[in-house]
Coordinates of C-alpha atoms and ligand atoms in Angstrom, one line a residue:
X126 CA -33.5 -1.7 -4.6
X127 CA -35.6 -4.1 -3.2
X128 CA -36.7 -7.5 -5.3
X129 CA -38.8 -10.2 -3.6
X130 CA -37.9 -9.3 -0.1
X131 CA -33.9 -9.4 -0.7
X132 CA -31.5 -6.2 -1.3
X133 CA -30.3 -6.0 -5.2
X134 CA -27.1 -4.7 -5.3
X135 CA -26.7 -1.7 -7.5
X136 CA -24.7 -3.5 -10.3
X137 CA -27.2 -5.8 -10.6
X138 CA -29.8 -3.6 -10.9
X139 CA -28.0 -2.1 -14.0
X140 CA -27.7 -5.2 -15.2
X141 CA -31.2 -6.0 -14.9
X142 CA -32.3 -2.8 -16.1
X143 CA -30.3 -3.1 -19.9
X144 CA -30.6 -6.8 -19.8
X145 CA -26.9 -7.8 -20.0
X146 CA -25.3 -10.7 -19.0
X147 CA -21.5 -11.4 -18.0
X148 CA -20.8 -13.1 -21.2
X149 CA -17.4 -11.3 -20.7
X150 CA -14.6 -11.6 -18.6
X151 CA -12.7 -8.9 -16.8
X152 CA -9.0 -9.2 -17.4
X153 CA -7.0 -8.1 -14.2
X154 CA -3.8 -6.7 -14.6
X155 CA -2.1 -6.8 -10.9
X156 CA 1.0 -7.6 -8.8
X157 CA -0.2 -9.5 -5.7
X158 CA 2.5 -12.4 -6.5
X159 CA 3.8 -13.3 -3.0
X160 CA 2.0 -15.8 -0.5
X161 CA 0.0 -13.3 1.5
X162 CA -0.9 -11.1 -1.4
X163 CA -2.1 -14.0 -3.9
X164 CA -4.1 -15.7 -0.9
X165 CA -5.7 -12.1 -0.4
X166 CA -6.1 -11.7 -4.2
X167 CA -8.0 -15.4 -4.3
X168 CA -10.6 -14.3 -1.5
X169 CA -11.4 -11.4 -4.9
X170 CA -11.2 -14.3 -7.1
X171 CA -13.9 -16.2 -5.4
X172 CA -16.0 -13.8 -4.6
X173 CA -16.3 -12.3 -8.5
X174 CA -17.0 -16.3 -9.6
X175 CA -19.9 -16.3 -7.3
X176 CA -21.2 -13.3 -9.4
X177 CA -20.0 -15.4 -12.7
X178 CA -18.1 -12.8 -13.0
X179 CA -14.9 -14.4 -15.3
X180 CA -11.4 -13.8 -14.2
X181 CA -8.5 -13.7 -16.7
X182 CA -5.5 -13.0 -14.5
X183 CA -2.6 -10.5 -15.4
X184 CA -0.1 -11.1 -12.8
X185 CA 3.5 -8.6 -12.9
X186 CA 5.4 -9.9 -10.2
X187 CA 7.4 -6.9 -8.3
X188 CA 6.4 -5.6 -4.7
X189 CA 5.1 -2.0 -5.1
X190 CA 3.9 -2.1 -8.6
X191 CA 6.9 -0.6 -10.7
X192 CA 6.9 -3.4 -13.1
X193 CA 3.3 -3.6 -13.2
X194 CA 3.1 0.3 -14.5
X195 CA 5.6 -0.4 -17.0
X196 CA 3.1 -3.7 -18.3
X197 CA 0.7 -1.4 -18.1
X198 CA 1.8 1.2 -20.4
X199 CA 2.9 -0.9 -22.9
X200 CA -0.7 -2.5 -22.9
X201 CA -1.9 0.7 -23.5
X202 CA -0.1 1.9 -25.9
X203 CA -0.6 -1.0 -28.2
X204 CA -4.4 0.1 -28.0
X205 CA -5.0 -3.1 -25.8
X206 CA -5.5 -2.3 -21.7
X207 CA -7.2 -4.7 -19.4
X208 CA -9.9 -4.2 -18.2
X209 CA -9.2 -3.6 -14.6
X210 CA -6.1 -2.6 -13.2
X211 CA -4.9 -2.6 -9.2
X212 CA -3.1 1.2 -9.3
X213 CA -2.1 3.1 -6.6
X214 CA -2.0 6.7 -6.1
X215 CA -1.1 9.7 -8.9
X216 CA -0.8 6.9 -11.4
X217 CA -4.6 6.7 -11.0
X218 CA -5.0 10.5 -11.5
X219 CA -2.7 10.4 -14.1
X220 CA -4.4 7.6 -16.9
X221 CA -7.6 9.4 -15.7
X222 CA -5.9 13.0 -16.9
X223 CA -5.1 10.9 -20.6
X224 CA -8.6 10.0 -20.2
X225 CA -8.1 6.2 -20.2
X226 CA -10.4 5.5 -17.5
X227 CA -13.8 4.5 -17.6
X228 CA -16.5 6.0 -15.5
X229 CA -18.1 4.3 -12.2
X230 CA -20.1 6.9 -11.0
X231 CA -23.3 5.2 -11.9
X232 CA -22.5 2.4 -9.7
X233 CA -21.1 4.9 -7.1
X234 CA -24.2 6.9 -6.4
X235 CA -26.7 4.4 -6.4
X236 CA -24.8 2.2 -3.9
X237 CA -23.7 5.9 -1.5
X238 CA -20.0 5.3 -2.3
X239 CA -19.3 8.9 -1.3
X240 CA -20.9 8.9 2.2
X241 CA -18.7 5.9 3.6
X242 CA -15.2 6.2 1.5
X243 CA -12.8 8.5 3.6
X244 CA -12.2 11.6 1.8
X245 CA -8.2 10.4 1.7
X246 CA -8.6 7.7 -0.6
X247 CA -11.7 9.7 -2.4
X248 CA -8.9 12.1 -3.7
X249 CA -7.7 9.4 -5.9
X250 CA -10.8 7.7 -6.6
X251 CA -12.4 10.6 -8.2
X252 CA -11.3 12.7 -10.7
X253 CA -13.1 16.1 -12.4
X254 CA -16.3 14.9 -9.9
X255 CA -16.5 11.4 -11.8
X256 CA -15.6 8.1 -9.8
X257 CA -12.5 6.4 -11.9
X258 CA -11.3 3.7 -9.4
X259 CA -13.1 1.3 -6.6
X260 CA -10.5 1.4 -3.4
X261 CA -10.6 -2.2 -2.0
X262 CA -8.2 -1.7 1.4
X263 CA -6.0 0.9 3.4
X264 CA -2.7 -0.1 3.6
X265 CA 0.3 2.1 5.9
X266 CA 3.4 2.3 5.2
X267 CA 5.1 2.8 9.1
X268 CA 5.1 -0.2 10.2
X269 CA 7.8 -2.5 11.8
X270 CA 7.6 -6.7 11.9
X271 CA 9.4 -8.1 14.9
X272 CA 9.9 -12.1 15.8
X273 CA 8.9 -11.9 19.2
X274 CA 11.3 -14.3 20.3
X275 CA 14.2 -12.1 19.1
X276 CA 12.8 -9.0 20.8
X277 CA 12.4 -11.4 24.1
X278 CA 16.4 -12.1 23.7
X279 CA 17.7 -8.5 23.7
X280 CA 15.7 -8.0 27.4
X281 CA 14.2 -5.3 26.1
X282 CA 10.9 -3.5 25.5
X283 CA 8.8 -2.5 22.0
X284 CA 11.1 0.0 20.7
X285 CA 9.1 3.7 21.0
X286 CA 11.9 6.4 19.7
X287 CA 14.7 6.3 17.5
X288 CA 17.1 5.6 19.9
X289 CA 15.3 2.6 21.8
X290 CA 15.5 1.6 17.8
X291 CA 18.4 1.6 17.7
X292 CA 19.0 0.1 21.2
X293 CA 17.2 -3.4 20.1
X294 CA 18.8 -3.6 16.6
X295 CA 22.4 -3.6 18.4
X296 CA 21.2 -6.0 20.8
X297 CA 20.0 -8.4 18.0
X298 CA 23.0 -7.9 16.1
X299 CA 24.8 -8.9 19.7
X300 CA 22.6 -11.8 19.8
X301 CA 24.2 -12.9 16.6
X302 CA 21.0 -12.3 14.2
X303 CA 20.9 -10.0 11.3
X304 CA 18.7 -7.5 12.8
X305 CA 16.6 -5.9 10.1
X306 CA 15.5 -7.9 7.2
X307 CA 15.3 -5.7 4.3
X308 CA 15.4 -6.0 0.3
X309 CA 17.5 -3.6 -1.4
X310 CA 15.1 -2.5 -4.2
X311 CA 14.6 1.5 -4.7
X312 CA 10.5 1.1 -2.9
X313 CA 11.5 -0.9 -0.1
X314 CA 14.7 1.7 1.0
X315 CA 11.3 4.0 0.2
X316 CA 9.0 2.9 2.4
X317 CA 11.4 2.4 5.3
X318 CA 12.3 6.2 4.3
X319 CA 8.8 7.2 5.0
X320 CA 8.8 6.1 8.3
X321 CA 12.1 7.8 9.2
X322 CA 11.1 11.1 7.8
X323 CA 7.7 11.2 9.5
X324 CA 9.5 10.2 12.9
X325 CA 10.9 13.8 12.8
X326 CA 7.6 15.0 12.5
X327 CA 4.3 15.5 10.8
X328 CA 4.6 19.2 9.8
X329 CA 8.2 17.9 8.0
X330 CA 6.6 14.7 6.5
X331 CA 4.2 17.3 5.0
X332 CA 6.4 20.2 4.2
X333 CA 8.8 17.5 2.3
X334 CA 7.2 15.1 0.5
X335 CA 3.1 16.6 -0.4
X336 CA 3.8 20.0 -0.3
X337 CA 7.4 19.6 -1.9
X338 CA 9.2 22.3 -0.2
X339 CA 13.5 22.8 -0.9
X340 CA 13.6 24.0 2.1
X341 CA 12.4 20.5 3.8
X342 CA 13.5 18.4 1.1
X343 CA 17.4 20.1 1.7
X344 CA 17.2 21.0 5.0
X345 CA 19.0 19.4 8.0
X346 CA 15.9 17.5 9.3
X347 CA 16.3 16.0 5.9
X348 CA 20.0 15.9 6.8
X349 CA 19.3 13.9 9.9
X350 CA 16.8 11.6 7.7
X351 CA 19.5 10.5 5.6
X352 CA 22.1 9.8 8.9
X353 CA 19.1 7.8 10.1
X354 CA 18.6 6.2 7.2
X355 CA 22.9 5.4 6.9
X356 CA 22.4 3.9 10.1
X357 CA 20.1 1.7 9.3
X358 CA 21.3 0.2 6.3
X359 CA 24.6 -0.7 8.7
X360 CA 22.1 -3.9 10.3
X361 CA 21.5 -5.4 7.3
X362 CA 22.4 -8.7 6.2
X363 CA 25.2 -9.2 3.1
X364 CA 22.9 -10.5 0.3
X365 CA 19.6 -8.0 1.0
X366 CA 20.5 -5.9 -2.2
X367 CA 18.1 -6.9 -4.6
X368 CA 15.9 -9.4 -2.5
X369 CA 12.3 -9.6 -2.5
X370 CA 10.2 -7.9 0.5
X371 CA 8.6 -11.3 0.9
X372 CA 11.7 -12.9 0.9
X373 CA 12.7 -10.3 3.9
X374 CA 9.3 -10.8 5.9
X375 CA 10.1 -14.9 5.6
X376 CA 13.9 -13.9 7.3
X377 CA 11.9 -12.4 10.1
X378 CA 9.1 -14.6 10.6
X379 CA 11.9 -17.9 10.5
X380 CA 13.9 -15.5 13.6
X381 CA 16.9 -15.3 10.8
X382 CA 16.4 -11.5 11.0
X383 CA 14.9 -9.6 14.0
X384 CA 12.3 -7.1 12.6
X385 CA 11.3 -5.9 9.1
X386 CA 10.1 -2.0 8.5
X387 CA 7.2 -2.7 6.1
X388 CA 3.7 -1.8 5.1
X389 CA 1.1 -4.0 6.3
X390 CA 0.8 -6.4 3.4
X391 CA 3.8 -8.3 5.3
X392 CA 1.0 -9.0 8.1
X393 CA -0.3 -11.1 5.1
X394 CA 3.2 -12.8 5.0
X395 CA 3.1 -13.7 8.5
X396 CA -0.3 -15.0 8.3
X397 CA 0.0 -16.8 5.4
X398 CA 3.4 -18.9 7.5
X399 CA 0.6 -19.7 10.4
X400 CA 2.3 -16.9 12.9
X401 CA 0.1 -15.3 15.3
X402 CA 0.1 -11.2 16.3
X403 CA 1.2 -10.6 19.9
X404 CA 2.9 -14.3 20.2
X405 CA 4.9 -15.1 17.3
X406 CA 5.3 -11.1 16.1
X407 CA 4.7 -8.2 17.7
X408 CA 3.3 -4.8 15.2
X409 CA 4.6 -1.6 16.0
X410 CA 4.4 1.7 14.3
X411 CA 7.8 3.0 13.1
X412 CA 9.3 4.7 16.5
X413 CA 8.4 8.0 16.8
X414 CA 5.2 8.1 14.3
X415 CA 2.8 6.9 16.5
X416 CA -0.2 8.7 16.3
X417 CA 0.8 9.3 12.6
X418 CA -0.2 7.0 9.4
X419 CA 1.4 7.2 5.8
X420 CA -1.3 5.8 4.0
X421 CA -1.6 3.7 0.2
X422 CA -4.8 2.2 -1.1
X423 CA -4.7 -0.2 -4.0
X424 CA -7.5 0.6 -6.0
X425 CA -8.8 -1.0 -9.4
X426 CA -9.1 1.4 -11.9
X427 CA -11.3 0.1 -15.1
X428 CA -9.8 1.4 -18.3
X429 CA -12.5 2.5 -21.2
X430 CA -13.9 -0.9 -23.0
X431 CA -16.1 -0.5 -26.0
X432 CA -19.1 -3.3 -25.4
X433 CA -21.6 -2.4 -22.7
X434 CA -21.2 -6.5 -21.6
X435 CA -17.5 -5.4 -21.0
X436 CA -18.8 -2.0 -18.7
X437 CA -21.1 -4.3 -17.0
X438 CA -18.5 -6.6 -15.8
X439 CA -16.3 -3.7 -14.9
X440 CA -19.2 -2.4 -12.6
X441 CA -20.4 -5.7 -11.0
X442 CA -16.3 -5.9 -10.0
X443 CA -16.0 -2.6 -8.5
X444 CA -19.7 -3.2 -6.6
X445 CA -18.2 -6.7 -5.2
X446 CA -15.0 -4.7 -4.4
X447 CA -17.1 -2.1 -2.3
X448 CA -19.1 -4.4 -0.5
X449 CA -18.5 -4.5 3.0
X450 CA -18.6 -7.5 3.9
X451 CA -15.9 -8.5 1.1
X452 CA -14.0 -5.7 1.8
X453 CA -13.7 -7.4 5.8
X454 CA -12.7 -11.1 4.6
X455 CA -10.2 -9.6 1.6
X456 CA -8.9 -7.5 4.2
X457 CA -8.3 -9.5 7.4
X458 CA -6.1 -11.9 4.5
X459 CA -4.4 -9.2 2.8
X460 CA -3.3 -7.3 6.2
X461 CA -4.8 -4.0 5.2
X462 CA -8.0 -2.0 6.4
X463 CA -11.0 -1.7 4.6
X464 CA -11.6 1.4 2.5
X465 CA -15.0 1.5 3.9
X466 CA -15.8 4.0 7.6
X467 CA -18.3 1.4 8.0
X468 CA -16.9 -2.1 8.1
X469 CA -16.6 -3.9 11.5
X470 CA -13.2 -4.6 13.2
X471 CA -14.2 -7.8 14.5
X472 CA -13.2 -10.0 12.2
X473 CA -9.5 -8.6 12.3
X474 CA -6.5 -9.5 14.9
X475 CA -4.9 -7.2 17.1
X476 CA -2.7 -5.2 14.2
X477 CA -5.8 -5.3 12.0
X478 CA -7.5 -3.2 14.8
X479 CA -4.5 -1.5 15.5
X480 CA -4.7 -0.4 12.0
X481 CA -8.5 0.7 11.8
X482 CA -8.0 2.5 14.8
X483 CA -5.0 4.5 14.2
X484 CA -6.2 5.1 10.6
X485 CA -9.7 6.6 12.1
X486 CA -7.5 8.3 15.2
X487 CA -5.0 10.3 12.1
X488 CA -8.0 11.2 9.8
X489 CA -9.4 13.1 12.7
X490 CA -6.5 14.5 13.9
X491 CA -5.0 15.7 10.4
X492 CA -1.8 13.3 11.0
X493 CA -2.9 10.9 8.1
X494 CA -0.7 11.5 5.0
X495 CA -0.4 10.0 1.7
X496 CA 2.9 7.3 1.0
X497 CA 5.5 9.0 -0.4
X498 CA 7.0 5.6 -1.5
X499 CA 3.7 4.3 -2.9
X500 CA 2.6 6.8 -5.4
X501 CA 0.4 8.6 -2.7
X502 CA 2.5 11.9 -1.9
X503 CA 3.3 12.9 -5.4
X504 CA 3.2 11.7 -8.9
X505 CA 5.5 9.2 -10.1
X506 CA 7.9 11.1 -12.3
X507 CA 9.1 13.0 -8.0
X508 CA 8.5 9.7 -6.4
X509 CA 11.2 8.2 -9.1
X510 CA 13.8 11.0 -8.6
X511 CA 12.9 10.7 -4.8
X512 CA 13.7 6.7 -4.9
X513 CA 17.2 7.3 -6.5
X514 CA 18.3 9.6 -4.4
X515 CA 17.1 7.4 -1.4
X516 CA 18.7 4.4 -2.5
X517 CA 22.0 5.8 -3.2
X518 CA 22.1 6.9 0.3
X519 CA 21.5 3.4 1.4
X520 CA 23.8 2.0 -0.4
X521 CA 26.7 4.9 0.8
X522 CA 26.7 6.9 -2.2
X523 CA 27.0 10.3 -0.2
X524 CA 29.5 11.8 2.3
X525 CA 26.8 12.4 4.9
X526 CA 23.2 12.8 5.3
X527 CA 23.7 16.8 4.7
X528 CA 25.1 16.0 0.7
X529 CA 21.8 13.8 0.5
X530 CA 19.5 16.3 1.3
X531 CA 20.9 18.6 -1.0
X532 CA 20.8 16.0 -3.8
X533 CA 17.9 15.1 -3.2
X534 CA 16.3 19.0 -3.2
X535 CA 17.8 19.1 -6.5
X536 CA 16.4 15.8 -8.0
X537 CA 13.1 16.8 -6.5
X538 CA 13.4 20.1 -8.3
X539 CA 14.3 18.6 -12.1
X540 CA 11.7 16.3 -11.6
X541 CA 8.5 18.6 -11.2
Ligands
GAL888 C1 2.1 -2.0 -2.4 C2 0.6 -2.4 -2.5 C3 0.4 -3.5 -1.6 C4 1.4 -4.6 -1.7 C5 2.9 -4.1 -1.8 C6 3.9 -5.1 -2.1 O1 2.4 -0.9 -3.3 O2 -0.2 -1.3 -2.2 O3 -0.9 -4.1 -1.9 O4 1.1 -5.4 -2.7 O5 2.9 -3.1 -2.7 O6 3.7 -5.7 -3.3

């Protein structure tokens, strides 16, 4: 809409059009705690009090969102959500299924959400044709951290395949480093997980953790997951079980640890410490994914609210959320790429374009897959059986990577 020569946005216009004014706030319920995250979240922050929209914050620390779910539910049931609520995933389909979600679609059409949000992310922004949740970034999943100065002291190149991996971990740990700086929660063995199981392969990737197939999820490509996983968890330090991811990312970026396999919202970590892409750490897909992206979006879902001052607020956040422009400076902070086809790359560094491009490159060549560690592959109640059976093979609960596979084809199957 146009008003004296300057674009409305479409919020506004609604607002205009049943005269309502923010008298209320939106309460965010969220769990962007560490540095890099809460300097991301402030760039939303300031950008909603420019629209006087009101903030009241709901912070539940714990990387991934576990904790928050949990918060959430408990919210809920007491007859009592906030009003907006970062979710990733199933969980989205899932409080829209229980029809606790609040409609956007008004917003949506008249500002052409559908014509510039992949169709990826669209599959968990939408539910029975209505839109439920505004995606504000992309984030990936196989990704690996490395101090460049550590990878300069083995002699040797950006690890490309498994076993030039594994060739610049021993070298690290000859160099008297830990070489991989790791938390031991269930999500973070997750998420390295994902990047092991889609180095042996898209077709597996898809076979075993969207399409759910026993035959994947116990087979001896899973097998060889698991050893690959078991070898892995040898180059961690003593103390990881039970650290924070952020914790792990500050090992790397102060050279006490060589790399970290993370999604890209340790970027933000790095960032956040001063260190620059390319001279201070080097971004590399997982080895042997290139090509490939396991994908999660956070997206704010807005849970039904009686008053229509409450639904206004709700839809002048998810319009400032979808605005390009917002969705480049929340992104370039937060390490992700925008949830928008039509956002510039410019204002990101070299991993930032990295990510845009490889994102764009795998959504064209049907290699683009959703997280099976962040609530993207399946819903939570697999993801959950999937963690424990991960995690235990970590932490050298089975004989081999064969008895892992099978347990985990099992959990997988109680689960569904
Ligand atoms: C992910 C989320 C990211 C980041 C990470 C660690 O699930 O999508 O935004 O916050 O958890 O907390």
């Amino acid at each position: 809409m146009r008003l004296f020569g300057k674009t409305m946005t479409a919020a506004a216009a609604l607002v205009m059009t049943t005269s309502i004014s923010f008298a209320e706030d939106v309460e965010v319920l969220h769990w962007w705690t560490s540095g890099g995250e809460a300097a991301a979240l402030n760039v939303l922050k300031d950008d909603l009090a420019t629209k006087s929209i009101g903030w009241v914050d709901m912070p539940v620390a714990g990387g991934g969102g576990e904790a928050a779910m949990t918060a959430l539910r408990a919210r809920v049931t007491a007859g009592d959500p906030p009003t907006a609520v970062q979710m990733l995933g199933f969980d989205i389909l899932d409080w829209a299924a229980e029809g606790a979600l609040g409609d956007l679609t008004e917003v949506a059409t008249a500002e052409g959400w559908d014509a510039v949000v992949p169709a990826a992310l669209q599959g968990f922004s939408k539910a029975d044709g209505k839109w439920i949740a505004a995606p504000v970034n992309v984030h990936s999943t196989n990704w690996v951290w490395i101090n460049k100065a550590a990878l300069d002291a083995t002699g040797l190149g950006e690890p490309a395949t498994w076993e030039d991996l594994v060739a610049v971990l021993e070298a690290m740990k000859a160099n008297g480093i830990t070489p991989l700086g790791h938390g031991g929660q269930a999500w973070q063995d997750a998420t390295v997980f994902d990047g092991i199981v889609l180095g042996l392969g898209t077709d597996f990737y898809k076979a075993a953790f969207i399409d759910l197939d026993p035959a994947a999820l116990g087979g001896e490509q899973m097998a060889e997951a698991f050893n690959r996983l078991i070898t892995l968890s040898t180059y961690v330090d003593a103390n990881f079980s039970g650290r924070d991811w952020n914790l792990a990312s500050a090992m790397v970026i102060n050279g006490e640890a060589g790399m970290q396999m993370m999604g890209d919202w340790a970027k933000g970590e790095f960032l956040k410490a001063g260190k620059v892409p390319g001279t201070d750490f080097v971004c590399i897909r997982f080895p042997g994914t290139q090509g490939a992206v396991t994908f999660n979006s956070d997206q704010f879902a807005m849970f039904n609210v009686e008053s229509d001052g409450a639904k206004a607020a709700q839809a002048a956040m998810a319009s400032a959320i979808m605005n390009p422009t917002f969705q480049s400076a929340f992104n370039v902070v937060k390490g992700s790429a925008p949830a928008r086809t039509d956002v510039p790359n410019d204002a990101f560094d070299d991993c930032g374009k990295k990510a845009m491009a490889d994102l764009a490159e795998a959504n064209t060549n049907g290699t683009l897959f959703g997280s099976m560690a962040h609530g993207h592959a399946a819903p939570a109640s697999v993801k959950n059986a999937t963690y424990d059976v991960i995690t235990a093979a970590f932490n050298g609960e089975y004989a081999d990577g064969a008895a892992a596979a099978a347990a985990l084809a099992e959990a997988v199957a109680a689960a569904q």
